[in-house]
Amino acid sequence: MICYQVHELIVPYSLGCLDSREVHAIEAHFENCRGCRSLLAQHSDLVVHMAYAVPQVEAPIHLKRRILEK
């Protein structure tokens, strides 16, 4: 795998959306490419910030009950 391919997959990798073959290939690339590891760190920070940027809301009790019943 080369850098531009890694750049295209780095966001899905950060989100855990790649299959095992892709994960293995991208991680092998990270072992030898400091630039892509740096880019991964930047995107990983962004993913964490995005998760906490969404307001948390309480689900209505009737929705919780329906989910638990299934």
CSV table of C-alpha atoms in Angstrom, one decimal:
chain,number,residue,atom,x,y,z
A,1,MET,CA,0.0,0.0,0.0
A,2,ILE,CA,1.3,3.5,-0.8
A,3,CYS,CA,0.7,6.8,0.9
A,4,TYR,CA,-2.2,8.1,-1.3
A,5,GLN,CA,-4.1,4.8,-0.8
A,6,VAL,CA,-3.6,5.1,2.9
A,7,HIS,CA,-4.8,8.8,2.8
A,8,GLU,CA,-8.0,7.6,1.2
A,9,LEU,CA,-8.6,4.9,3.9
A,10,ILE,CA,-7.4,6.8,7.0
A,11,VAL,CA,-10.9,8.1,8.0
A,12,PRO,CA,-12.6,4.7,7.6
A,13,TYR,CA,-9.7,3.1,9.5
A,14,SER,CA,-10.1,5.7,12.3
A,15,LEU,CA,-13.8,4.8,12.5
A,16,GLY,CA,-13.1,1.1,12.5
A,17,CYS,CA,-14.9,0.6,9.2
A,18,LEU,CA,-12.3,-1.4,7.2
A,19,ASP,CA,-12.2,-5.2,6.7
A,20,SER,CA,-9.4,-7.2,8.2
A,21,ARG,CA,-7.4,-7.4,5.0
A,22,GLU,CA,-7.4,-3.6,4.7
A,23,VAL,CA,-6.6,-3.1,8.3
A,24,HIS,CA,-3.6,-5.4,8.0
A,25,ALA,CA,-2.3,-3.6,4.9
A,26,ILE,CA,-2.7,-0.1,6.3
A,27,GLU,CA,-1.1,-1.1,9.6
A,28,ALA,CA,1.9,-2.6,7.7
A,29,HIS,CA,2.2,0.7,6.0
A,30,PHE,CA,2.1,2.6,9.3
A,31,GLU,CA,5.1,0.6,10.5
A,32,ASN,CA,7.3,2.2,7.9
A,33,CYS,CA,5.7,5.6,7.2
A,34,ARG,CA,6.0,8.3,9.8
A,35,GLY,CA,4.0,10.8,7.7
A,36,CYS,CA,1.0,8.5,7.5
A,37,ARG,CA,1.3,7.7,11.3
A,38,SER,CA,1.2,11.5,11.9
A,39,LEU,CA,-1.9,11.9,9.7
A,40,LEU,CA,-3.6,9.0,11.5
A,41,ALA,CA,-3.0,10.7,14.9
A,42,GLN,CA,-4.6,13.9,13.5
A,43,HIS,CA,-7.6,12.0,12.2
A,44,SER,CA,-8.0,10.0,15.4
A,45,ASP,CA,-8.1,13.2,17.4
A,46,LEU,CA,-10.8,14.5,15.1
A,47,VAL,CA,-12.9,11.3,15.4
A,48,VAL,CA,-12.8,11.6,19.2
A,49,HIS,CA,-13.8,15.3,19.1
A,50,MET,CA,-16.6,14.5,16.7
A,51,ALA,CA,-18.0,11.9,19.1
A,52,TYR,CA,-18.2,14.4,21.9
A,53,ALA,CA,-19.5,17.2,19.8
A,54,VAL,CA,-22.9,15.5,19.3
A,55,PRO,CA,-25.3,16.4,22.1
A,56,GLN,CA,-26.4,13.5,24.2
A,57,VAL,CA,-30.2,13.1,24.6
A,58,GLU,CA,-32.2,10.7,26.7
A,59,ALA,CA,-34.3,8.2,24.7
A,60,PRO,CA,-38.0,8.3,25.6
A,61,ILE,CA,-39.0,5.5,28.0
A,62,HIS,CA,-41.4,4.0,25.4
A,63,LEU,CA,-38.5,3.6,22.9
A,64,LYS,CA,-36.3,2.0,25.5
A,65,ARG,CA,-39.1,-0.5,26.3
A,66,ARG,CA,-39.7,-1.4,22.7
A,67,ILE,CA,-35.9,-2.0,22.2
A,68,LEU,CA,-35.7,-4.1,25.3
A,69,GLU,CA,-38.7,-6.2,24.3
A,70,LYS,CA,-37.1,-7.1,21.0
